[in-house]
């Protein structure tokens, strides 16, 4: 919808990001408008495009997607605009005189004949010039939001561009559209390039080539890389821009000299980095070494005796490796503990917590995702937070947008910090974490390097281990109780490149792993539906919505998550007159649906428990990977209420449901860091990039009590043998080794 009127009141305005709540008045109505609206003040006339929503607390509002300022359409409204303090040197009395004198020509006079303003008593030539310049500057601001939309840059980022370029923003971009690649992360290079070429830029223009280089260095991060070989970069940029190789090499040297990129020489190879990415790696390396080499002020004396006391009180007999790990934490400031399922990582964490707490030390637990933090809390009985919550990281992760070095994080008040699922921590998050740790704090990284790598760039845990600069304990013994589980034994076999246990080898082990070999996708689908609809109830009284999760390697195809979700919704939560449903795009959301948050949302309000209860909590923020169920669809207020697995309740506007996906079936990537009582995993033909050993291993290790694998045996064997996981180009290991 499109509305037009005067912004008569600003109720709230965030100076940092231009988010605004205000009152828009026109001849027909008075409307509350909300959204990102830079450059507006009370009294402005604006045209807004968006939709009406109903906020559960504040009622009906117009949610602005984009807007533009418009000139007042009547002389009365023009006078009000000139009098509102926007134009330097003009107050209510002067505004009245100007409009009375020039009438319909007022705007023309300001823009093209400012000397005429001297006809009004009290306005000198200098003052007329000043007024006109102020008017034109404001006029220019009005054009910026609309202009930047040509490049896919929305109002939220328009103000940041203006802050850096000032009143000449449009002129600067016209002269060199490629500067936008530095000003807005994630901007669409193809739109910039198309615009520039249409406006006369030469194919070998150095500004164009430099922009292409920077864009290429940003693009590699989407595939997990931190850097790329110089020769590969030159070839890619040449193919992208059709530019001359000599010109590309010249631009690389120039960017390096100006410190906009970094070329790191390692032996006989040159690796090229975006400057921020290089600085992040260098910062992580130096901070880790500095932290590790600092005085061990948290060292506990007579540690062996304390360990014996804890063992006795908890009635647990620790293995040699577990004792080695716990002692290593006492003698080192930074320690890595790595191993597969059933190797005793959780027992180590519990003992470390008990020992340090008995000495009055503060132990902080954290993990990269909400589900991993929740699982850590359940296993230890101690509160665990996500790294984002711990560091109080705000909205720094927009689509493809990252701020690496210059983001302030909250310092962590802790004597010991334990990070679980550390293999999921990317270069950005590790950089933030180390910036928040005081010297003298102990840092323990716990993870399994054989699982899938982080979604973001880097192979942080693997690189630190491979550098051999940080004390690392490798847990390779499967404990007796764990060794009785077919899930755990088969997971380890897969990780070592071996096929599952034979019937004879399974003797005496728990019946917690079942493999249904099947080639027909139709029959596989029938099996999934049958197992989900109650076939497992007699086996362990398992209910789909309480205990069972379907995993698939892919989103695509008949057995990918998209099609599985449609089928499982139809079978497990079918259309019913008693259940409301809302179609958004191609997706039908229905009361009772299992869903997942698929983006970090730092703003959304949630409540937990009854307001009269002692355990009542509220706050903001639902994060990528959190699972829940749709409780209620409210058509009057245009909202959907979701109850998440940790009992948080949140209301989503219909317009915000692009953050939510069905989760009857989820990808193995999305399941990382989570555990489920029962996992039904389907494996069928897909891209060989997806069919890897570590993907299969990660999927198998998501099951706690029961795992049912339904797969084409040829594909399963291919995955077990396909250990060639995509190598990520990073330099953290190298930098750690180089620090003396």
XYZ file of C-alpha atoms in Angstrom:
740
model
C 0.000 0.000 0.000
C 0.990 3.608 -0.493
C 0.110 6.494 1.847
C 0.981 10.169 1.739
C 0.789 12.871 4.379
C 2.585 15.051 6.908
C 4.689 13.579 9.724
C 3.119 15.638 12.495
C 4.765 13.898 15.456
C 7.826 11.696 16.059
C 7.156 9.419 19.046
C 10.517 7.614 18.901
C 13.607 7.961 16.728
C 16.807 5.898 16.965
C 19.674 8.160 15.924
C 21.995 5.207 15.261
C 19.890 3.276 12.763
C 17.070 5.751 11.885
C 14.245 3.496 13.134
C 11.253 5.747 13.702
C 7.763 5.622 15.175
C 5.631 8.598 14.225
C 2.202 9.997 13.363
C 1.312 10.571 9.714
C -1.674 12.829 9.031
C -3.558 13.409 5.790
C -7.052 14.558 4.892
C -8.490 11.076 5.468
C -6.781 9.697 8.573
C -4.185 9.842 11.336
C -1.854 6.816 11.148
C 0.998 5.461 13.275
C 3.953 4.658 10.977
C 6.997 2.541 11.936
C 10.181 1.712 10.013
C 13.650 2.874 8.981
C 13.264 6.493 7.860
C 16.496 8.489 7.796
C 16.567 12.251 7.115
C 13.021 12.983 8.313
C 11.911 15.441 10.971
C 8.546 16.543 12.326
C 6.640 18.513 9.715
C 8.034 16.654 6.699
C 5.692 15.463 3.961
C 6.342 11.856 3.035
C 5.008 9.090 0.816
C 5.344 5.678 2.506
C 5.049 2.211 0.946
C 4.367 -0.831 3.126
C 1.543 -2.675 4.880
C -0.769 -2.281 7.837
C 0.023 -4.559 10.798
C -1.493 -4.848 14.266
C 0.984 -4.755 17.135
C -0.166 -6.744 20.166
C 0.607 -3.824 22.514
C 0.327 -0.697 20.344
C -2.476 -1.652 17.959
C -2.767 -0.801 14.265
C 0.402 0.532 12.625
C 1.699 1.060 9.098
C 4.990 -0.831 8.658
C 7.135 1.150 6.209
C 9.267 -0.796 3.721
C 10.435 2.258 1.810
C 9.557 5.945 1.642
C 10.285 9.206 -0.101
C 9.886 12.802 0.926
C 7.483 14.887 -1.145
C 7.080 18.611 -1.433
C 4.054 20.061 0.396
C 1.116 20.268 -1.990
C -0.680 23.354 -0.618
C 0.589 26.821 0.277
C -0.581 26.303 3.853
C 1.417 23.078 4.202
C 4.447 24.661 2.462
C 4.394 27.473 5.008
C 4.269 24.931 7.858
C 7.233 23.081 6.351
C 9.359 26.243 5.973
C 8.492 27.261 9.544
C 9.401 23.935 11.212
C 13.099 24.758 11.657
C 14.413 22.653 8.778
C 15.637 25.599 6.721
C 18.370 27.651 8.354
C 17.339 31.232 9.137
C 13.590 30.771 8.559
C 11.081 30.921 11.404
C 7.254 31.103 11.363
C 7.084 34.869 10.623
C 9.591 34.746 7.735
C 7.945 31.606 6.322
C 4.587 33.426 6.225
C 6.111 36.410 4.368
C 7.922 34.178 1.798
C 4.823 32.139 0.930
C 2.628 35.268 0.805
C 5.121 36.967 -1.554
C 5.921 34.119 -3.957
C 2.923 31.789 -3.627
C 3.085 28.860 -6.079
C 6.576 29.948 -7.218
C 8.129 29.607 -3.722
C 9.984 26.344 -4.417
C 11.225 27.605 -7.808
C 12.609 30.755 -6.142
C 14.532 28.769 -3.538
C 16.032 26.424 -6.125
C 16.745 28.696 -9.080
C 16.297 32.393 -8.186
C 17.313 32.808 -4.515
C 18.254 36.466 -5.044
C 14.506 37.256 -5.205
C 14.254 36.439 -1.472
C 15.865 39.848 -0.813
C 12.513 41.440 -1.798
C 11.378 40.557 1.715
C 12.361 43.077 4.338
C 15.178 41.817 6.590
C 16.633 39.266 4.138
C 20.076 40.298 2.893
C 21.893 38.797 -0.095
C 24.053 36.651 2.228
C 21.005 35.476 4.192
C 19.090 34.673 0.987
C 22.016 32.598 -0.269
C 22.268 30.763 3.072
C 18.517 30.011 3.106
C 18.591 28.716 -0.472
C 21.621 26.500 0.192
C 19.912 25.052 3.273
C 16.717 24.427 1.277
C 18.618 22.713 -1.580
C 20.662 20.592 0.855
C 17.445 19.304 2.401
C 16.049 18.723 -1.082
C 19.158 16.632 -1.903
C 18.655 14.532 1.228
C 15.138 13.764 0.069
C 16.466 12.228 -3.137
C 19.060 9.927 -1.529
C 16.780 7.138 -0.292
C 15.078 6.748 -3.675
C 18.392 6.996 -5.531
C 20.071 4.270 -3.462
C 17.193 1.885 -4.148
C 18.650 1.618 -7.676
C 21.423 -0.421 -6.079
C 19.213 -2.494 -3.773
C 20.177 -0.372 -0.747
C 17.233 0.152 1.606
C 16.461 3.061 3.951
C 18.210 1.362 6.896
C 21.592 1.693 5.131
C 20.919 4.977 3.297
C 21.790 7.080 6.342
C 25.131 5.273 6.783
C 26.012 6.084 3.172
C 25.087 9.742 3.700
C 27.119 9.926 6.933
C 30.224 8.889 5.009
C 29.671 10.923 1.830
C 27.742 13.951 3.108
C 25.618 16.359 1.033
C 27.415 15.345 -2.175
C 26.311 11.697 -1.820
C 24.564 11.443 -5.192
C 27.343 13.325 -7.027
C 29.999 11.097 -5.442
C 28.166 7.902 -6.415
C 27.478 9.206 -9.934
C 31.218 9.857 -10.284
C 32.128 6.408 -8.899
C 29.279 3.946 -8.167
C 31.874 1.372 -7.110
C 32.508 3.155 -3.790
C 29.287 1.500 -2.576
C 31.119 -1.833 -2.215
C 33.075 -0.259 0.681
C 30.116 1.546 2.207
C 27.484 -1.209 2.341
C 28.423 -4.834 3.020
C 26.462 -7.292 0.927
C 25.530 -4.743 -1.740
C 24.728 -6.266 -5.149
C 27.862 -5.869 -7.282
C 26.047 -6.706 -10.525
C 23.645 -3.759 -10.023
C 26.535 -1.374 -9.357
C 28.485 -2.668 -12.361
C 25.506 -2.519 -14.698
C 24.779 1.078 -13.633
C 28.414 2.138 -14.025
C 28.867 0.583 -17.486
C 25.623 2.207 -18.693
C 26.943 5.551 -17.462
C 30.166 5.431 -19.450
C 32.639 3.497 -17.303
C 35.285 1.664 -19.328
C 35.611 -2.105 -18.942
C 39.238 -1.717 -17.740
C 38.562 1.265 -15.459
C 40.715 0.823 -12.339
C 37.847 1.762 -10.010
C 35.771 -1.022 -11.590
C 38.573 -3.597 -11.302
C 39.315 -2.704 -7.678
C 35.635 -3.059 -6.843
C 35.577 -6.456 -8.604
C 38.550 -7.611 -6.517
C 36.916 -6.541 -3.253
C 33.611 -8.125 -4.252
C 35.409 -11.401 -5.055
C 37.089 -11.396 -1.625
C 33.695 -10.907 0.021
C 32.142 -13.654 -2.099
C 34.692 -16.315 -1.062
C 33.599 -15.918 2.564
C 30.154 -17.269 1.615
C 31.900 -20.583 0.843
C 33.768 -20.601 4.146
C 37.095 -19.243 2.912
C 39.061 -16.428 4.545
C 41.492 -15.871 1.671
C 42.366 -17.066 -1.817
C 45.472 -17.716 -3.893
C 46.499 -14.647 -5.877
C 46.536 -16.530 -9.218
C 43.026 -17.923 -8.613
C 41.743 -14.454 -7.707
C 43.189 -12.916 -10.884
C 41.561 -15.637 -13.013
C 38.184 -15.199 -11.279
C 38.207 -11.394 -11.607
C 39.262 -11.660 -15.249
C 36.290 -13.971 -15.974
C 33.926 -11.762 -13.944
C 34.879 -8.416 -15.493
C 36.387 -9.434 -18.870
C 39.214 -7.037 -17.929
C 42.915 -7.247 -18.883
C 45.128 -9.334 -16.605
C 47.854 -6.663 -16.422
C 45.328 -4.118 -15.187
C 44.035 -6.572 -12.544
C 47.592 -7.200 -11.277
C 48.250 -3.453 -11.142
C 45.048 -2.906 -9.114
C 45.994 -5.694 -6.688
C 49.335 -3.977 -5.996
C 47.643 -0.590 -5.589
C 45.001 -1.953 -3.156
C 47.736 -3.661 -1.162
C 49.863 -0.496 -0.972
C 46.808 1.443 0.241
C 46.164 -1.229 2.898
C 42.700 -2.058 1.534
C 43.641 -5.702 0.976
C 46.491 -7.818 2.341
C 48.718 -10.128 0.311
C 50.313 -12.648 2.667
C 53.353 -14.514 1.376
C 53.585 -18.097 2.645
C 56.569 -19.973 1.282
C 56.164 -19.683 -2.518
C 52.482 -18.739 -2.557
C 50.660 -15.416 -2.252
C 47.323 -15.445 -0.389
C 45.010 -12.463 -0.764
C 42.696 -11.244 2.028
C 40.114 -8.583 2.564
C 41.813 -6.290 5.113
C 39.218 -6.868 7.846
C 39.400 -10.644 7.438
C 43.200 -10.598 7.665
C 43.056 -8.418 10.769
C 40.532 -10.780 12.369
C 42.792 -13.808 11.845
C 45.825 -11.866 13.098
C 43.883 -10.658 16.134
C 42.690 -14.181 17.018
C 46.242 -15.556 16.732
C 47.850 -12.828 18.845
C 45.073 -12.813 21.480
C 45.222 -16.627 21.872
C 49.003 -16.626 22.319
C 48.845 -13.627 24.673
C 46.059 -15.218 26.726
C 47.881 -18.536 26.888
C 51.242 -17.029 27.853
C 49.839 -14.728 30.559
C 50.493 -15.494 34.214
C 48.335 -18.435 35.369
C 46.551 -16.493 38.114
C 43.616 -18.933 38.287
C 45.900 -21.885 39.092
C 44.575 -24.044 41.949
C 47.204 -25.449 44.347
C 47.103 -29.111 45.468
C 44.981 -29.812 42.422
C 45.347 -33.611 42.540
C 43.776 -33.672 45.987
C 40.879 -31.498 44.806
C 40.340 -33.799 41.846
C 40.180 -36.842 44.131
C 37.627 -35.081 46.362
C 35.405 -34.259 43.397
C 35.702 -37.805 42.047
C 34.696 -39.211 45.423
C 31.770 -36.824 45.957
C 30.394 -37.402 42.444
C 31.074 -41.158 42.619
C 32.713 -41.104 39.183
C 35.961 -42.798 38.242
C 37.709 -40.622 35.676
C 39.809 -42.129 32.905
C 43.472 -41.286 32.436
C 42.637 -38.989 29.501
C 39.897 -37.189 31.416
C 42.264 -36.537 34.331
C 44.882 -35.326 31.882
C 42.369 -32.896 30.391
C 41.243 -31.499 33.761
C 44.853 -31.102 34.951
C 45.773 -29.393 31.660
C 43.097 -26.786 32.370
C 44.736 -26.040 35.730
C 48.221 -25.676 34.251
C 47.284 -23.803 31.042
C 45.220 -20.704 30.362
C 43.856 -22.003 27.037
C 42.965 -25.659 26.455
C 41.153 -27.541 23.688
C 39.287 -30.763 24.435
C 38.222 -32.667 21.343
C 36.596 -36.039 20.761
C 33.571 -37.801 19.365
C 30.374 -38.913 21.149
C 30.727 -41.058 24.258
C 34.342 -40.008 24.931
C 33.568 -38.161 28.166
C 33.607 -34.469 27.227
C 30.559 -33.648 29.377
C 32.030 -35.403 32.438
C 35.159 -33.262 32.103
C 33.080 -30.082 31.908
C 31.071 -31.059 35.019
C 34.225 -31.773 37.037
C 35.882 -28.540 35.975
C 32.764 -26.601 37.045
C 32.706 -28.350 40.449
C 36.409 -27.811 41.177
C 36.531 -24.124 40.248
C 33.218 -23.332 41.919
C 34.463 -24.950 45.139
C 37.243 -22.326 45.096
C 34.766 -19.490 44.580
C 35.681 -19.041 40.932
C 33.104 -17.922 38.390
C 32.641 -20.415 35.549
C 30.749 -19.218 32.464
C 29.291 -21.708 29.987
C 28.440 -20.803 26.400
C 27.862 -22.218 22.925
C 27.428 -20.817 19.393
C 23.693 -21.603 19.066
C 20.609 -21.484 21.280
C 19.997 -25.234 21.055
C 23.633 -26.060 21.840
C 23.477 -23.743 24.887
C 20.205 -25.338 26.005
C 21.730 -28.825 25.691
C 24.757 -27.692 27.709
C 22.426 -26.457 30.462
C 20.544 -29.778 30.502
C 23.755 -31.846 30.718
C 25.513 -29.762 33.394
C 22.640 -28.299 35.424
C 24.320 -24.869 35.038
C 23.114 -21.923 32.968
C 24.696 -21.692 29.518
C 24.298 -18.737 27.159
C 24.767 -18.274 23.451
C 27.949 -16.397 22.562
C 25.788 -13.609 21.121
C 23.977 -13.172 24.452
C 27.175 -13.457 26.480
C 28.953 -10.795 24.444
C 25.798 -8.675 24.097
C 26.214 -8.588 20.358
C 23.413 -6.575 18.813
C 22.234 -6.417 15.239
C 25.581 -6.884 13.527
C 24.527 -9.771 11.313
C 22.257 -8.558 8.588
C 22.028 -10.508 5.348
C 25.606 -11.074 4.224
C 26.776 -8.169 6.385
C 29.499 -8.464 8.976
C 31.490 -6.000 11.044
C 34.616 -7.755 12.204
C 37.121 -5.528 13.940
C 35.390 -2.402 15.168
C 32.503 -3.883 17.070
C 32.508 -3.350 20.819
C 31.566 -6.443 22.810
C 30.749 -6.689 26.502
C 33.766 -7.869 28.548
C 33.059 -11.272 30.108
C 33.093 -11.364 33.895
C 34.516 -14.867 34.430
C 37.442 -16.824 35.834
C 36.848 -19.764 33.506
C 34.984 -19.714 30.162
C 33.899 -23.022 28.627
C 32.756 -22.958 24.980
C 30.938 -26.108 23.818
C 30.423 -27.074 20.151
C 33.483 -24.962 19.334
C 33.735 -26.471 15.837
C 30.708 -24.314 14.953
C 32.499 -21.063 15.899
C 33.515 -19.065 12.819
C 36.194 -16.411 12.410
C 33.809 -13.544 13.258
C 32.507 -15.082 16.478
C 35.959 -16.165 17.692
C 37.230 -12.648 17.093
C 34.400 -11.155 19.161
C 34.913 -13.738 21.915
C 38.638 -13.072 22.312
C 38.010 -9.300 22.320
C 35.718 -9.876 25.327
C 38.115 -11.961 27.452
C 40.257 -10.390 30.177
C 43.890 -11.435 30.543
C 44.141 -14.133 33.204
C 40.811 -15.756 32.331
C 40.943 -19.439 31.429
C 39.427 -20.424 28.087
C 38.346 -24.003 27.364
C 37.209 -24.899 23.854
C 35.282 -28.169 23.620
C 34.290 -29.665 20.282
C 34.434 -32.364 17.658
C 36.487 -31.366 14.614
C 35.091 -34.253 12.567
C 31.635 -32.680 12.492
C 30.545 -30.178 9.874
C 32.527 -26.909 9.843
C 31.046 -23.557 10.861
C 28.486 -21.914 8.573
C 30.554 -18.712 8.530
C 34.125 -18.493 7.202
C 37.122 -20.202 8.770
C 38.097 -23.545 10.293
C 38.863 -22.016 13.645
C 39.005 -25.040 15.956
C 40.820 -27.227 13.421
C 43.349 -24.479 12.639
C 44.130 -23.878 16.307
C 44.620 -27.612 16.913
C 46.793 -28.045 13.801
C 49.025 -25.145 14.831
C 50.121 -27.153 17.912
C 50.437 -23.860 19.834
C 47.542 -24.534 22.220
C 47.384 -27.515 24.600
C 44.968 -30.021 23.076
C 43.600 -33.209 24.635
C 42.331 -35.793 22.144
C 39.685 -38.059 23.688
C 39.700 -41.350 21.791
C 38.355 -43.839 24.331
C 34.649 -44.702 24.160
C 33.334 -45.303 27.677
C 31.783 -48.639 28.552
C 28.219 -47.318 28.789
C 28.609 -45.459 25.503
C 30.306 -48.479 23.900
C 27.075 -50.432 24.431
C 25.246 -48.064 22.073
C 25.109 -48.982 18.409
C 24.563 -45.282 17.637
C 27.889 -44.300 19.175
C 29.873 -47.300 17.923
C 28.549 -46.904 14.371
C 29.196 -43.145 14.464
C 32.832 -43.769 15.345
C 33.115 -46.460 12.663
C 31.793 -44.031 10.026
C 34.224 -41.386 11.237
C 37.077 -43.852 10.723
C 35.840 -44.726 7.226
C 34.352 -48.098 8.184
C 30.930 -49.566 7.429
C 28.352 -50.222 10.161
C 28.574 -53.110 12.614
C 27.672 -56.555 11.261
C 24.866 -58.612 12.849
C 27.452 -60.673 14.745
C 29.241 -57.564 16.055
C 25.934 -56.114 17.290
C 25.404 -58.961 19.773
C 24.879 -57.650 23.315
C 24.556 -54.006 22.272
C 21.508 -51.768 22.760
C 18.854 -51.842 20.057
C 19.140 -48.116 19.402
C 20.276 -48.143 15.745
C 18.248 -49.454 12.795
C 19.228 -49.279 9.157
C 16.481 -49.663 6.542
C 18.136 -50.196 3.141
C 15.955 -48.943 0.341
C 16.467 -47.638 -3.217
C 12.932 -46.510 -4.036
C 12.282 -42.929 -2.936
C 8.535 -43.599 -2.851
C 9.032 -46.463 -0.372
C 11.499 -44.353 1.650
C 8.816 -41.675 1.952
C 6.244 -44.275 3.055
C 8.684 -45.491 5.733
C 9.291 -41.945 7.016
C 5.549 -41.248 7.259
C 4.811 -44.621 8.900
C 7.573 -44.172 11.508
C 6.472 -40.598 12.210
C 2.775 -41.430 12.601
C 3.009 -43.814 15.536
C 4.920 -46.901 14.456
C 7.508 -46.133 17.159
C 5.018 -45.657 20.039
C 5.239 -49.259 21.187
C 9.027 -49.210 20.913
C 9.538 -46.331 23.303
C 6.252 -44.466 23.569
C 7.701 -41.866 21.220
C 5.525 -39.018 19.959
C 6.570 -37.109 16.860
C 6.105 -33.608 18.281
C 7.827 -34.455 21.561
C 10.692 -36.762 20.616
C 11.227 -37.316 16.890
C 13.152 -35.297 14.309
C 13.523 -36.035 10.586
C 16.907 -35.147 9.062
C 17.865 -34.908 5.390
C 21.159 -33.893 3.772
C 19.396 -31.513 1.381
C 16.514 -29.073 0.952
C 15.837 -30.176 -2.628
C 14.112 -33.137 -4.217
C 11.370 -35.538 -3.171
C 13.206 -36.397 0.078
C 14.628 -32.933 0.687
C 13.292 -30.909 3.607
C 10.961 -28.708 1.513
C 8.915 -31.595 0.087
C 9.158 -33.640 3.290
C 7.746 -30.746 5.284
C 4.737 -30.460 2.964
C 4.059 -34.202 3.164
C 4.592 -34.465 6.935
C 2.390 -31.440 7.632
C -0.333 -33.084 5.568
C 0.063 -36.391 7.472
C 0.783 -35.181 11.019
C -1.101 -31.875 11.174
C -3.729 -32.034 8.417
C -6.230 -29.345 7.507
C -8.981 -29.191 10.125
C -11.862 -26.781 10.789
C -10.684 -26.423 14.388
C -7.223 -25.203 13.295
C -6.637 -21.799 11.761
C -4.138 -21.508 8.945
C -2.489 -18.678 7.049
C -0.940 -18.880 3.587
C 2.161 -16.718 3.263
C 3.706 -16.907 -0.189
C 3.615 -20.592 -1.165
C 3.655 -21.827 2.439
C 0.649 -22.674 4.592
C 1.256 -22.149 8.304
C -1.246 -24.007 10.487
C -1.873 -24.068 14.227
C 0.063 -27.033 15.611
C 2.851 -26.884 13.002
C 6.432 -27.563 14.049
C 8.585 -24.620 12.956
C 12.113 -23.240 13.146
C 13.547 -19.717 13.321
C 15.996 -19.420 10.410
C 17.521 -15.958 11.006
C 18.853 -14.176 14.071
C 16.180 -11.706 15.249
C 17.513 -9.551 18.075
C 14.360 -7.429 18.437
C 11.468 -9.850 18.787
C 9.845 -9.770 22.228
C 9.229 -13.036 24.135
C 7.801 -14.126 27.463
C 8.313 -17.291 29.471
C 5.852 -18.425 32.128
C 2.932 -16.582 33.706
C 3.387 -12.953 34.795
C 2.164 -13.955 38.266
C 4.693 -16.800 38.504
C 8.034 -16.498 40.315
C 9.680 -18.055 37.245
C 8.313 -15.448 34.825
C 10.885 -14.099 32.355
C 10.774 -11.804 29.350
C 13.279 -10.453 26.912
C 14.093 -9.945 23.248
C 15.779 -12.133 20.657
C 15.016 -15.458 18.966
C 17.959 -17.017 17.164
C 18.678 -19.095 14.089
C 17.927 -22.786 14.737
C 15.423 -22.433 17.590
C 12.523 -24.889 17.244
C 8.915 -24.479 18.349
C 5.241 -24.974 17.477
C 2.574 -22.593 16.231
C 0.097 -22.147 19.086
C -2.261 -19.558 17.675
C -3.023 -17.633 14.482
C -4.745 -14.297 15.140
C -6.339 -12.821 11.994
C -7.651 -9.713 13.776
C -4.170 -8.625 14.856
C -2.416 -10.356 11.919
C -0.068 -12.258 14.199
C 1.121 -15.806 14.844
C 2.043 -17.034 18.318
C 4.903 -19.549 18.538
C 5.848 -21.551 21.631
C 9.525 -22.501 21.441
C 11.089 -25.639 22.924
C 12.560 -23.708 25.867
C 9.052 -22.388 26.747
C 9.565 -18.924 25.240
C 6.396 -17.524 23.658
C 6.644 -14.924 20.906
C 4.150 -13.193 18.601
C 5.181 -12.775 14.961
C 3.590 -10.336 12.546
C 2.413 -12.043 9.355
C 5.009 -9.902 7.557
C 7.801 -11.373 9.736
C 7.056 -15.007 8.906
C 9.852 -15.094 6.320
C 12.048 -15.811 9.364
C 10.132 -19.027 10.067
C 10.209 -22.360 8.223
C 8.481 -25.666 8.826
C 10.649 -28.075 10.818
C 9.024 -31.489 10.582
C 12.196 -32.197 8.593
C 15.382 -30.115 8.834
C 18.772 -30.346 7.152
C 21.678 -31.977 8.965
C 23.453 -28.605 8.818
C 20.581 -26.997 10.760
C 20.643 -29.855 13.310
C 24.286 -29.316 14.240
C 24.690 -28.521 17.930
C 21.333 -30.152 18.759
C 20.319 -33.580 20.042
C 16.960 -35.342 19.701
C 15.603 -38.445 21.433
C 14.815 -40.061 18.083
C 16.340 -39.215 14.721
C 14.980 -40.571 11.450
C 17.624 -39.778 8.854
C 17.048 -40.246 5.133
C 19.955 -40.629 2.705
C 19.386 -40.619 -1.032
C 21.204 -39.410 -4.144
C 22.171 -35.732 -4.105
C 25.077 -33.434 -4.927
C 28.419 -35.129 -4.138
C 29.395 -31.932 -2.295
C 26.695 -32.767 0.268
C 27.272 -36.511 0.431
C 30.314 -36.454 2.677
C 31.519 -38.550 5.585
C 31.371 -35.682 8.058
C 27.754 -34.904 7.062
C 26.734 -38.527 7.709
C 28.720 -38.559 10.965
C 27.130 -35.292 12.133
C 23.634 -36.644 11.385
C 24.217 -39.940 13.217
C 25.481 -38.146 16.323
C 22.297 -36.060 16.683
C 20.369 -39.053 18.125
C 20.259 -39.672 21.880
C 18.036 -42.743 22.276
C 17.134 -44.097 18.851
C 18.438 -43.666 15.310
C 16.688 -44.946 12.217
C 18.630 -44.554 8.994
C 16.641 -44.983 5.785
C 18.990 -44.965 2.848
C 20.234 -46.155 -0.473
C 23.144 -48.374 0.585
C 25.276 -47.335 -2.385
C 24.898 -43.680 -1.384
C 25.620 -44.451 2.293
C 28.808 -46.318 1.305
C 29.786 -43.424 -0.957
C 29.400 -41.012 1.978
C 31.495 -43.203 4.282
C 34.285 -43.277 1.700
C 33.948 -39.597 0.740
C 36.293 -38.042 3.274
C 37.342 -35.326 0.823
C 35.603 -32.521 2.634
C 36.043 -29.174 0.978
C 39.255 -27.608 2.256
C 38.785 -24.055 3.461
C 41.405 -21.484 2.591
C 42.467 -19.945 5.887
C 45.634 -18.598 7.470
C 44.976 -18.879 11.199
C 47.148 -21.977 11.602
C 50.000 -20.254 9.748
C 49.726 -17.083 11.847
C 49.691 -19.048 15.114
C 52.825 -20.917 14.057
C 54.598 -17.668 13.082
C 54.109 -15.908 16.438
C 57.264 -16.330 18.503
